[in-house]
């Protein structure tokens, strides 16, 4: 018996010594990316989570691609394109050397099928509006696609770079039925579907024939990594430790508290980008009692100290936001004056508006206490944020009541009219992208959860969408930005930066920001040692 | 023997029914609407109502339980709301890694625990005994997650000796062994304590028994006495204890799997509950309960093998 024990412990100790170098190395040409959440499925037109998009970008291609500057449109599957003078017809010339992972050649028919499935009401795509008001999409020959609109849509090319607009294979979609994007997926991307174990890992294999990548990459051929493993590790400190010990070689999901450690570590580097467009905000339902008073909203925006939040909660790694979109984004309006933190002024505004502080320190008007309910997501991010906001609002006599829900039910809860405020974060590529999502009257009750129904806004947005040149578009969107900003419909919190932790074993690569997916197509990922 | 087993199996049926009911009712308390989850965030209220009807969620709770029970009896545990695969398939994927983890934990923890307990009994009252007792008490009283985090911090992170994010491969490969080492160590450390203590107590009792005195009088070496005469009898209560501890082991596996991203049933259960994936959560709970019952059944049989008296009375 003792004998057995000593063998077992000996074996275990030996193993520990043995596995040391091997564990730190990882297998030769397999790249492990740790992330926090999985997607419920990988159907490009039905999954809107970043967790789906970041994998889909690697498995499939779009007609056009977006450069690292987040504003230049570059070729993709389409080598060139023309727009008719009335802005209603886009003609795409496709490459003739593109094939799917299963070896089948890709033609214009596949593009037409993919786009039509996207806008088909039966698909129930939550991002259908991103395709514009489509009249028809036709293949005029095997490598030409005409995309016809009923009205000009200035955003179209940007929208066509998103993961929702990737080219899929009809035969594959029909063969898999409800299992499409769950059991398999046939795309033309640099990596192919390997195996998905929900909430555990997603394996992608290199697509050897690939040579039609976007020109934004140094690498013009097939991917240089044999296999990519997207691994789910929910605990943020474990993700940090996994990167520090080389078990994961690249990830954008490390906690802000760990960034200084990564910078100080010789085996790691931090790849970041200026054009990170992902913003956190709290929105007001502008027709609910209390927060329907613009003075109250303005005072609340003034009371929250974004700078303190950025420093105390995020170690100074995020940019405090005083505007609804990043000032680096396309069509940003320089005429918008930020509402800066000023508690004294906020108190003055409320006094002037007739909100009187009671014995408990909270304000009331006409016997109604100022005590709005805010809905948000559970999890460390929003929990800490809401606590900070609640504390700041107490300074001006607002009693914020916080209710957080798990992501699986939060979306449903936020589609109701039960709350006064809500917490949200979102990716965008331009002013139009953000404004057309949240501010059209038609988009209430969700995603326009503010119930912002303003004919002038609708008119301006439509002007922006149908603009035939950049100046008109920028002017129209700039007007809307100014309008909603002055009405204090949102309380902006911070702009999330794009910071990717990467092993020094990887060759240099650039961080992208499309839909918050830092690795985009991953074509420049390569081990140099 | 067969009678004995049949009796035991019959006794576990009401337990399983209880588990099914309990799991079902627990998930009724979760403030999430499965229909809303299936429908997705952008669905209209009409669609959600339609799906509620399809899923039978608009009927009384006990009718729902009846339908659920009928399905389970036919071997249909439903379909995961999230990944659209059958629950049986998802569980099938996860059972292997959990069994692996259990095996990797027991294979070293049980012999080591028994050895430590025996040593403590033989050297009763001396320093060695005190050390073993101290180790057992520490092991019993330290929570699994704490041991896991400490091991991860030092062995995994500071010294970079072993990986700690998930499974590396099958047990017979070096990668697989390296990946399972930390989880198995974590789970095993909690398990050693109670086994060592029980072995010590049982061995002490046997050491003073008549047949041991006879064996010594025959001139057998102390080592032979302990190995041949003491251990066989001392193991009876130890086996029982291992059976009783299996529950803790499964509970510990839930925590260990979550910490180390180990793709087993425990982690699946946690993930499913967090994602409000009801069918999957119910299935995972059912599997964990079944495992508990099966382990206890095996222990009962072992007990009968070790102690012939059980059969006559049992």
PDB file of C-alpha atoms in Angstrom, chain A residues 284 286 291 294 296-299 301 324 339 452 482-491:
ATOM      1  CA  UNK A 284     -33.039  58.277 -19.785  1.00  0.00           C
ATOM      2  CA  UNK A 286     -37.556  61.002 -21.437  1.00  0.00           C
ATOM      3  CA  UNK A 291     -36.459  62.354 -15.678  1.00  0.00           C
ATOM      4  CA  UNK A 294     -34.575  68.297 -19.062  1.00  0.00           C
ATOM      5  CA  UNK A 296     -33.098  67.081 -14.010  1.00  0.00           C
ATOM      6  CA  UNK A 297     -31.335  65.126 -16.752  1.00  0.00           C
ATOM      7  CA  UNK A 298     -28.778  67.864 -17.282  1.00  0.00           C
ATOM      8  CA  UNK A 299     -28.060  68.082 -13.552  1.00  0.00           C
ATOM      9  CA  UNK A 301     -25.177  64.296 -16.238  1.00  0.00           C
ATOM     10  CA  UNK A 324     -22.231  60.158 -27.095  1.00  0.00           C
ATOM     11  CA  UNK A 339     -21.344  68.794 -20.276  1.00  0.00           C
ATOM     12  CA  UNK A 452     -37.022  59.847 -28.151  1.00  0.00           C
ATOM     13  CA  UNK A 482     -26.011  68.457 -31.105  1.00  0.00           C
ATOM     14  CA  UNK A 483     -29.759  68.164 -30.583  1.00  0.00           C
ATOM     15  CA  UNK A 484     -29.756  64.998 -28.482  1.00  0.00           C
ATOM     16  CA  UNK A 485     -26.681  66.108 -26.598  1.00  0.00           C
ATOM     17  CA  UNK A 486     -28.319  69.389 -25.550  1.00  0.00           C
ATOM     18  CA  UNK A 487     -31.461  67.549 -24.489  1.00  0.00           C
ATOM     19  CA  UNK A 488     -29.274  65.358 -22.220  1.00  0.00           C
ATOM     20  CA  UNK A 489     -30.942  62.147 -23.366  1.00  0.00           C
ATOM     21  CA  UNK A 490     -27.890  60.120 -22.337  1.00  0.00           C
ATOM     22  CA  UNK A 491     -25.377  60.235 -19.546  1.00  0.00           C
TER      23      UNK A 491
END
